[in-house]
PDB file of C-alpha atoms in Angstrom:
ATOM      1  CA  UNK A   1     106.178 114.605  91.989  1.00  0.00           C
ATOM      2  CA  UNK A   2     104.171 113.818  88.855  1.00  0.00           C
ATOM      3  CA  UNK A   3     102.783 110.860  87.908  1.00  0.00           C
ATOM      4  CA  UNK A   4     103.028 109.303  84.346  1.00  0.00           C
ATOM      5  CA  UNK A   5     101.043 111.098  81.690  1.00  0.00           C
ATOM      6  CA  UNK A   6      99.648 109.956  78.370  1.00  0.00           C
ATOM      7  CA  UNK A   7      97.440 111.150  75.596  1.00  0.00           C
ATOM      8  CA  UNK A   8      95.225 111.010  74.293  1.00  0.00           C
ATOM      9  CA  UNK A   9      92.616 109.851  76.987  1.00  0.00           C
ATOM     10  CA  UNK A  10      90.565 108.472  74.088  1.00  0.00           C
ATOM     11  CA  UNK A  11      90.721 107.511  70.110  1.00  0.00           C
ATOM     12  CA  UNK A  12      88.584 106.092  68.013  1.00  0.00           C
ATOM     13  CA  UNK A  13      90.077 105.695  64.587  1.00  0.00           C
ATOM     14  CA  UNK A  14      87.954 103.542  61.731  1.00  0.00           C
ATOM     15  CA  UNK A  15      90.114 100.115  60.808  1.00  0.00           C
ATOM     16  CA  UNK A  16      93.084 100.186  58.421  1.00  0.00           C
ATOM     17  CA  UNK A  17      93.740 103.569  60.137  1.00  0.00           C
ATOM     18  CA  UNK A  18      96.873 104.401  61.963  1.00  0.00           C
ATOM     19  CA  UNK A  19      97.101 106.012  65.609  1.00  0.00           C
ATOM     20  CA  UNK A  20      99.891 107.018  68.275  1.00  0.00           C
ATOM     21  CA  UNK A  21      99.981 107.372  72.053  1.00  0.00           C
ATOM     22  CA  UNK A  22     102.168 109.406  73.426  1.00  0.00           C
ATOM     23  CA  UNK A  23     103.864 108.741  76.856  1.00  0.00           C
ATOM     24  CA  UNK A  24     105.596 110.915  79.481  1.00  0.00           C
ATOM     25  CA  UNK A  25     107.264 109.019  82.232  1.00  0.00           C
ATOM     26  CA  UNK A  26     107.959 109.921  85.905  1.00  0.00           C
ATOM     27  CA  UNK A  27     111.047 111.921  85.450  1.00  0.00           C
ATOM     28  CA  UNK A  28     114.466 110.199  86.378  1.00  0.00           C
ATOM     29  CA  UNK A  29     112.971 106.974  85.623  1.00  0.00           C
ATOM     30  CA  UNK A  30     114.943 104.733  83.363  1.00  0.00           C
ATOM     31  CA  UNK A  31     112.596 102.219  82.435  1.00  0.00           C
ATOM     32  CA  UNK A  32     109.096 102.570  80.224  1.00  0.00           C
ATOM     33  CA  UNK A  33     106.219  99.864  79.974  1.00  0.00           C
ATOM     34  CA  UNK A  34     103.839  99.863  77.560  1.00  0.00           C
ATOM     35  CA  UNK A  35     100.565  97.183  77.854  1.00  0.00           C
ATOM     36  CA  UNK A  36      97.565  96.461  76.492  1.00  0.00           C
ATOM     37  CA  UNK A  37      94.476  95.794  78.914  1.00  0.00           C
ATOM     38  CA  UNK A  38      91.931  94.399  76.505  1.00  0.00           C
ATOM     39  CA  UNK A  39      88.222  94.574  78.427  1.00  0.00           C
ATOM     40  CA  UNK A  40      87.563  92.490  81.367  1.00  0.00           C
ATOM     41  CA  UNK A  41      91.258  91.167  81.482  1.00  0.00           C
ATOM     42  CA  UNK A  42      94.771  92.198  82.985  1.00  0.00           C
ATOM     43  CA  UNK A  43      97.276  94.276  81.114  1.00  0.00           C
ATOM     44  CA  UNK A  44      99.754  92.478  79.026  1.00  0.00           C
ATOM     45  CA  UNK A  45     102.985  93.671  77.805  1.00  0.00           C
ATOM     46  CA  UNK A  46     104.264  94.734  74.496  1.00  0.00           C
ATOM     47  CA  UNK A  47     107.003  96.345  75.033  1.00  0.00           C
ATOM     48  CA  UNK A  48     109.845  97.157  78.082  1.00  0.00           C
ATOM     49  CA  UNK A  49     112.585  99.623  77.516  1.00  0.00           C
ATOM     50  CA  UNK A  50     115.572 100.399  79.487  1.00  0.00           C
ATOM     51  CA  UNK A  51     116.285 104.077  79.316  1.00  0.00           C
ATOM     52  CA  UNK A  52     116.274 104.471  75.263  1.00  0.00           C
ATOM     53  CA  UNK A  53     117.282 100.647  74.704  1.00  0.00           C
ATOM     54  CA  UNK A  54     114.461  97.656  73.991  1.00  0.00           C
ATOM     55  CA  UNK A  55     114.468  94.842  76.986  1.00  0.00           C
ATOM     56  CA  UNK A  56     111.672  92.842  75.636  1.00  0.00           C
ATOM     57  CA  UNK A  57     109.591  93.442  72.388  1.00  0.00           C
ATOM     58  CA  UNK A  58     108.398  89.462  72.810  1.00  0.00           C
ATOM     59  CA  UNK A  59     104.625  89.965  72.756  1.00  0.00           C
ATOM     60  CA  UNK A  60     104.475  92.924  70.884  1.00  0.00           C
ATOM     61  CA  UNK A  61     103.337  92.682  67.297  1.00  0.00           C
ATOM     62  CA  UNK A  62     105.946  93.609  64.980  1.00  0.00           C
ATOM     63  CA  UNK A  63     103.766  93.685  61.857  1.00  0.00           C
ATOM     64  CA  UNK A  64     101.590  96.390  62.568  1.00  0.00           C
ATOM     65  CA  UNK A  65     103.123  97.887  66.275  1.00  0.00           C
ATOM     66  CA  UNK A  66     105.459  99.994  66.951  1.00  0.00           C
ATOM     67  CA  UNK A  67     107.220 101.917  69.452  1.00  0.00           C
ATOM     68  CA  UNK A  68     109.874 104.170  70.026  1.00  0.00           C
ATOM     69  CA  UNK A  69     111.951 105.974  73.068  1.00  0.00           C
ATOM     70  CA  UNK A  70     114.563 108.118  71.131  1.00  0.00           C
ATOM     71  CA  UNK A  71     115.890 109.794  74.096  1.00  0.00           C
ATOM     72  CA  UNK A  72     115.250 107.773  76.694  1.00  0.00           C
ATOM     73  CA  UNK A  73     112.334 109.641  78.343  1.00  0.00           C
ATOM     74  CA  UNK A  74     109.000 110.097  76.363  1.00  0.00           C
ATOM     75  CA  UNK A  75     107.829 107.180  74.261  1.00  0.00           C
ATOM     76  CA  UNK A  76     105.183 106.620  71.783  1.00  0.00           C
ATOM     77  CA  UNK A  77     103.427 103.383  70.743  1.00  0.00           C
ATOM     78  CA  UNK A  78     102.193 103.126  67.112  1.00  0.00           C
ATOM     79  CA  UNK A  79      99.794 100.956  65.540  1.00  0.00           C
ATOM     80  CA  UNK A  80      99.325 101.101  61.393  1.00  0.00           C
ATOM     81  CA  UNK A  81      97.217  99.110  60.441  1.00  0.00           C
ATOM     82  CA  UNK A  82      94.725  98.984  63.037  1.00  0.00           C
ATOM     83  CA  UNK A  83      92.242  95.994  63.406  1.00  0.00           C
ATOM     84  CA  UNK A  84      89.083  95.907  65.283  1.00  0.00           C
ATOM     85  CA  UNK A  85      91.033  93.678  67.870  1.00  0.00           C
ATOM     86  CA  UNK A  86      93.304  96.230  68.616  1.00  0.00           C
ATOM     87  CA  UNK A  87      90.402  98.068  70.723  1.00  0.00           C
ATOM     88  CA  UNK A  88      91.637  97.899  74.278  1.00  0.00           C
ATOM     89  CA  UNK A  89      93.600 100.332  76.797  1.00  0.00           C
ATOM     90  CA  UNK A  90      97.208 100.945  75.978  1.00  0.00           C
ATOM     91  CA  UNK A  91      98.927 101.525  79.697  1.00  0.00           C
ATOM     92  CA  UNK A  92     102.032 102.888  80.116  1.00  0.00           C
ATOM     93  CA  UNK A  93     104.152 102.259  83.411  1.00  0.00           C
ATOM     94  CA  UNK A  94     107.622 103.237  84.863  1.00  0.00           C
ATOM     95  CA  UNK A  95     109.768 102.781  87.180  1.00  0.00           C
ATOM     96  CA  UNK A  96     113.277 103.740  88.692  1.00  0.00           C
ATOM     97  CA  UNK A  97     115.043 100.815  86.790  1.00  0.00           C
ATOM     98  CA  UNK A  98     114.692  97.670  86.096  1.00  0.00           C
ATOM     99  CA  UNK A  99     117.142  94.264  86.623  1.00  0.00           C
ATOM    100  CA  UNK A 100     119.029  95.844  90.180  1.00  0.00           C
ATOM    101  CA  UNK A 101     116.032  95.478  92.195  1.00  0.00           C
ATOM    102  CA  UNK A 102     112.805  93.039  91.528  1.00  0.00           C
ATOM    103  CA  UNK A 103     110.907  95.237  94.123  1.00  0.00           C
ATOM    104  CA  UNK A 104     111.080  98.715  92.079  1.00  0.00           C
ATOM    105  CA  UNK A 105     107.775  99.470  91.607  1.00  0.00           C
ATOM    106  CA  UNK A 106     105.899 100.202  88.774  1.00  0.00           C
ATOM    107  CA  UNK A 107     103.756 103.386  88.041  1.00  0.00           C
ATOM    108  CA  UNK A 108     100.983 103.646  85.794  1.00  0.00           C
ATOM    109  CA  UNK A 109      99.613 106.301  84.033  1.00  0.00           C
ATOM    110  CA  UNK A 110      95.692 106.530  83.143  1.00  0.00           C
ATOM    111  CA  UNK A 111      95.757 105.018  79.748  1.00  0.00           C
ATOM    112  CA  UNK A 112      94.627 105.437  76.347  1.00  0.00           C
ATOM    113  CA  UNK A 113      91.297 103.979  75.460  1.00  0.00           C
ATOM    114  CA  UNK A 114      91.247 102.752  71.763  1.00  0.00           C
ATOM    115  CA  UNK A 115      88.001 102.267  69.781  1.00  0.00           C
ATOM    116  CA  UNK A 116      88.741 100.390  66.365  1.00  0.00           C
ATOM    117  CA  UNK A 117      85.805 100.586  64.173  1.00  0.00           C
TER     118      UNK A 117
ATOM    119  CA  UNK B   1     104.315  78.577  81.124  1.00  0.00           C
ATOM    120  CA  UNK B   2     103.554  81.373  83.674  1.00  0.00           C
ATOM    121  CA  UNK B   3      99.898  81.997  84.958  1.00  0.00           C
ATOM    122  CA  UNK B   4      98.483  83.760  87.711  1.00  0.00           C
ATOM    123  CA  UNK B   5      94.015  82.575  88.143  1.00  0.00           C
ATOM    124  CA  UNK B   6      92.461  85.051  90.204  1.00  0.00           C
ATOM    125  CA  UNK B   7      88.512  84.411  91.969  1.00  0.00           C
ATOM    126  CA  UNK B   8      86.114  85.316  91.397  1.00  0.00           C
ATOM    127  CA  UNK B   9      86.033  87.266  88.536  1.00  0.00           C
ATOM    128  CA  UNK B  10      83.055  89.974  90.139  1.00  0.00           C
ATOM    129  CA  UNK B  11      81.867  90.309  93.274  1.00  0.00           C
ATOM    130  CA  UNK B  12      79.141  92.270  94.794  1.00  0.00           C
ATOM    131  CA  UNK B  13      79.432  93.263  98.955  1.00  0.00           C
ATOM    132  CA  UNK B  14      77.310  95.844 101.052  1.00  0.00           C
ATOM    133  CA  UNK B  15      79.199  98.685 102.205  1.00  0.00           C
ATOM    134  CA  UNK B  16      80.577  98.428 105.632  1.00  0.00           C
ATOM    135  CA  UNK B  17      80.670  94.073 105.033  1.00  0.00           C
ATOM    136  CA  UNK B  18      84.040  92.333 104.246  1.00  0.00           C
ATOM    137  CA  UNK B  19      85.174  90.326 101.692  1.00  0.00           C
ATOM    138  CA  UNK B  20      88.151  88.468 100.179  1.00  0.00           C
ATOM    139  CA  UNK B  21      89.862  88.000  96.985  1.00  0.00           C
ATOM    140  CA  UNK B  22      91.768  84.881  95.740  1.00  0.00           C
ATOM    141  CA  UNK B  23      95.050  84.459  93.587  1.00  0.00           C
ATOM    142  CA  UNK B  24      96.520  81.258  92.326  1.00  0.00           C
ATOM    143  CA  UNK B  25      99.465  81.931  90.164  1.00  0.00           C
ATOM    144  CA  UNK B  26     102.048  79.030  88.516  1.00  0.00           C
ATOM    145  CA  UNK B  27     105.028  81.464  88.178  1.00  0.00           C
ATOM    146  CA  UNK B  28     108.466  80.157  89.002  1.00  0.00           C
ATOM    147  CA  UNK B  29     110.954  80.712  90.191  1.00  0.00           C
ATOM    148  CA  UNK B  30     108.647  83.376  92.404  1.00  0.00           C
ATOM    149  CA  UNK B  31     110.488  86.674  93.278  1.00  0.00           C
ATOM    150  CA  UNK B  32     107.261  88.781  94.538  1.00  0.00           C
ATOM    151  CA  UNK B  33     103.670  89.579  94.499  1.00  0.00           C
ATOM    152  CA  UNK B  34     101.630  92.744  94.415  1.00  0.00           C
ATOM    153  CA  UNK B  35      98.180  93.372  94.345  1.00  0.00           C
ATOM    154  CA  UNK B  36      97.092  96.343  92.563  1.00  0.00           C
ATOM    155  CA  UNK B  37      93.910  97.904  92.829  1.00  0.00           C
ATOM    156  CA  UNK B  38      92.433  99.932  89.093  1.00  0.00           C
ATOM    157  CA  UNK B  39      89.497 102.385  89.167  1.00  0.00           C
ATOM    158  CA  UNK B  40      87.615 103.008  86.200  1.00  0.00           C
ATOM    159  CA  UNK B  41      89.229 104.753  83.774  1.00  0.00           C
ATOM    160  CA  UNK B  42      92.706 104.996  85.598  1.00  0.00           C
ATOM    161  CA  UNK B  43      96.001 102.473  85.785  1.00  0.00           C
ATOM    162  CA  UNK B  44      96.788 100.452  88.319  1.00  0.00           C
ATOM    163  CA  UNK B  45      98.271 101.727  91.595  1.00  0.00           C
ATOM    164  CA  UNK B  46     100.304  99.288  93.510  1.00  0.00           C
ATOM    165  CA  UNK B  47      98.003  98.488  97.188  1.00  0.00           C
ATOM    166  CA  UNK B  48     101.317  95.864  98.644  1.00  0.00           C
ATOM    167  CA  UNK B  49     104.035  94.009  97.324  1.00  0.00           C
ATOM    168  CA  UNK B  50     105.465  90.517  98.979  1.00  0.00           C
ATOM    169  CA  UNK B  51     108.594  88.425  98.919  1.00  0.00           C
ATOM    170  CA  UNK B  52     109.144  84.326  99.279  1.00  0.00           C
ATOM    171  CA  UNK B  53     109.597  85.272 103.059  1.00  0.00           C
ATOM    172  CA  UNK B  54     106.596  87.393 103.842  1.00  0.00           C
ATOM    173  CA  UNK B  55     102.861  85.793 104.465  1.00  0.00           C
ATOM    174  CA  UNK B  56     100.947  88.943 105.846  1.00  0.00           C
ATOM    175  CA  UNK B  57     101.113  92.425 105.001  1.00  0.00           C
ATOM    176  CA  UNK B  58      98.291  94.885 105.522  1.00  0.00           C
ATOM    177  CA  UNK B  59      98.089  98.367 104.015  1.00  0.00           C
ATOM    178  CA  UNK B  60      95.173  99.910 105.992  1.00  0.00           C
ATOM    179  CA  UNK B  61      91.636  98.119 105.618  1.00  0.00           C
ATOM    180  CA  UNK B  62      93.563  96.063 103.117  1.00  0.00           C
ATOM    181  CA  UNK B  63      95.236  92.455 104.026  1.00  0.00           C
ATOM    182  CA  UNK B  64      97.374  90.162 102.053  1.00  0.00           C
ATOM    183  CA  UNK B  65      98.401  87.102 102.431  1.00  0.00           C
ATOM    184  CA  UNK B  66     101.306  84.464 100.854  1.00  0.00           C
ATOM    185  CA  UNK B  67     101.131  80.788 101.101  1.00  0.00           C
ATOM    186  CA  UNK B  68     104.955  80.712  98.997  1.00  0.00           C
ATOM    187  CA  UNK B  69     104.143  76.424  99.178  1.00  0.00           C
ATOM    188  CA  UNK B  70     101.162  76.393  97.871  1.00  0.00           C
ATOM    189  CA  UNK B  71     101.317  79.216  95.467  1.00  0.00           C
ATOM    190  CA  UNK B  72      98.218  80.871  96.361  1.00  0.00           C
ATOM    191  CA  UNK B  73      97.895  84.739  97.725  1.00  0.00           C
ATOM    192  CA  UNK B  74      94.395  86.528  99.258  1.00  0.00           C
ATOM    193  CA  UNK B  75      93.179  89.970 100.065  1.00  0.00           C
ATOM    194  CA  UNK B  76      91.014  90.844 102.441  1.00  0.00           C
ATOM    195  CA  UNK B  77      89.378  93.831 102.695  1.00  0.00           C
ATOM    196  CA  UNK B  78      87.677  95.153 106.005  1.00  0.00           C
ATOM    197  CA  UNK B  79      84.875  96.986 106.290  1.00  0.00           C
ATOM    198  CA  UNK B  80      84.417  98.045 102.491  1.00  0.00           C
ATOM    199  CA  UNK B  81      83.636 101.796 101.868  1.00  0.00           C
ATOM    200  CA  UNK B  82      82.148 102.582  98.029  1.00  0.00           C
ATOM    201  CA  UNK B  83      85.411 103.668  97.045  1.00  0.00           C
ATOM    202  CA  UNK B  84      86.135 100.188  96.855  1.00  0.00           C
ATOM    203  CA  UNK B  85      84.809  99.801  93.998  1.00  0.00           C
ATOM    204  CA  UNK B  86      87.597  98.302  91.746  1.00  0.00           C
ATOM    205  CA  UNK B  87      88.879  95.821  89.971  1.00  0.00           C
ATOM    206  CA  UNK B  88      92.078  94.084  92.021  1.00  0.00           C
ATOM    207  CA  UNK B  89      94.680  92.548  89.969  1.00  0.00           C
ATOM    208  CA  UNK B  90      97.198  89.911  91.594  1.00  0.00           C
ATOM    209  CA  UNK B  91     100.494  90.193  89.695  1.00  0.00           C
ATOM    210  CA  UNK B  92     103.544  87.787  90.001  1.00  0.00           C
ATOM    211  CA  UNK B  93     107.095  88.427  89.117  1.00  0.00           C
ATOM    212  CA  UNK B  94     109.548  86.153  88.138  1.00  0.00           C
ATOM    213  CA  UNK B  95     113.283  86.129  89.608  1.00  0.00           C
ATOM    214  CA  UNK B  96     115.583  86.182  87.334  1.00  0.00           C
ATOM    215  CA  UNK B  97     113.584  87.513  85.001  1.00  0.00           C
ATOM    216  CA  UNK B  98     113.945  91.695  85.707  1.00  0.00           C
ATOM    217  CA  UNK B  99     111.390  93.330  86.938  1.00  0.00           C
ATOM    218  CA  UNK B 100     108.917  90.901  84.263  1.00  0.00           C
ATOM    219  CA  UNK B 101     105.009  90.325  85.651  1.00  0.00           C
ATOM    220  CA  UNK B 102     103.188  88.267  85.125  1.00  0.00           C
ATOM    221  CA  UNK B 103      99.295  89.898  85.290  1.00  0.00           C
ATOM    222  CA  UNK B 104      96.029  87.998  86.874  1.00  0.00           C
ATOM    223  CA  UNK B 105      92.789  88.478  84.744  1.00  0.00           C
ATOM    224  CA  UNK B 106      91.301  90.562  87.778  1.00  0.00           C
ATOM    225  CA  UNK B 107      88.392  90.637  90.480  1.00  0.00           C
ATOM    226  CA  UNK B 108      85.978  93.445  89.785  1.00  0.00           C
ATOM    227  CA  UNK B 109      84.340  94.547  92.995  1.00  0.00           C
ATOM    228  CA  UNK B 110      81.420  96.739  93.190  1.00  0.00           C
ATOM    229  CA  UNK B 111      80.571  97.953  96.685  1.00  0.00           C
ATOM    230  CA  UNK B 112      76.552  99.198  97.514  1.00  0.00           C
ATOM    231  CA  UNK B 113      75.093 101.157  99.330  1.00  0.00           C
TER     232      UNK B 113
END
């Protein structure tokens, strides 16, 4: 079974530039998550999708961050414009479903390491 | 506010030695607690998941314990190997909140030869 795929793996941009990350979840997984992980900290949830609908985006800085999952499969996370404090690893995760069983496992991708200079 | 605190923040041990990582949480109502291993440059990978009724669970050389009364968990690693060098993250799920997870800051373990 293929895992969660993310690209690019690394990105370096200057502040005020824009950047986009892509995630392809495990086939058949209805729920997709984007996390931000600052160096030395645990991941922080940015947004959660169930199929192509948003379940929770309460911690997404909506003035600069946006995310979409148009066909309920792949997802993109965009930052526009980037700030220095956005430097972090952006992790995508997927799980079979949400709200049905709290024991559903989340499978994480390798992450995209963003450096804003 | 739901919080998960882990200790120590970092730990260095010699290969073959045992170690124990700690996790305290304030998440309520409690659903389940997970331990993840995160290798450098990789996403977290689940080691164990425990519900309210479970107080110990093993996965090879990894043994997790849970005391739901004191809201504490520990991860014990036996006979450590160089490949155990990673960050270990404690994650607690809140009941009645779907699969919403609260992550700890992690313990960075380095195993030296």
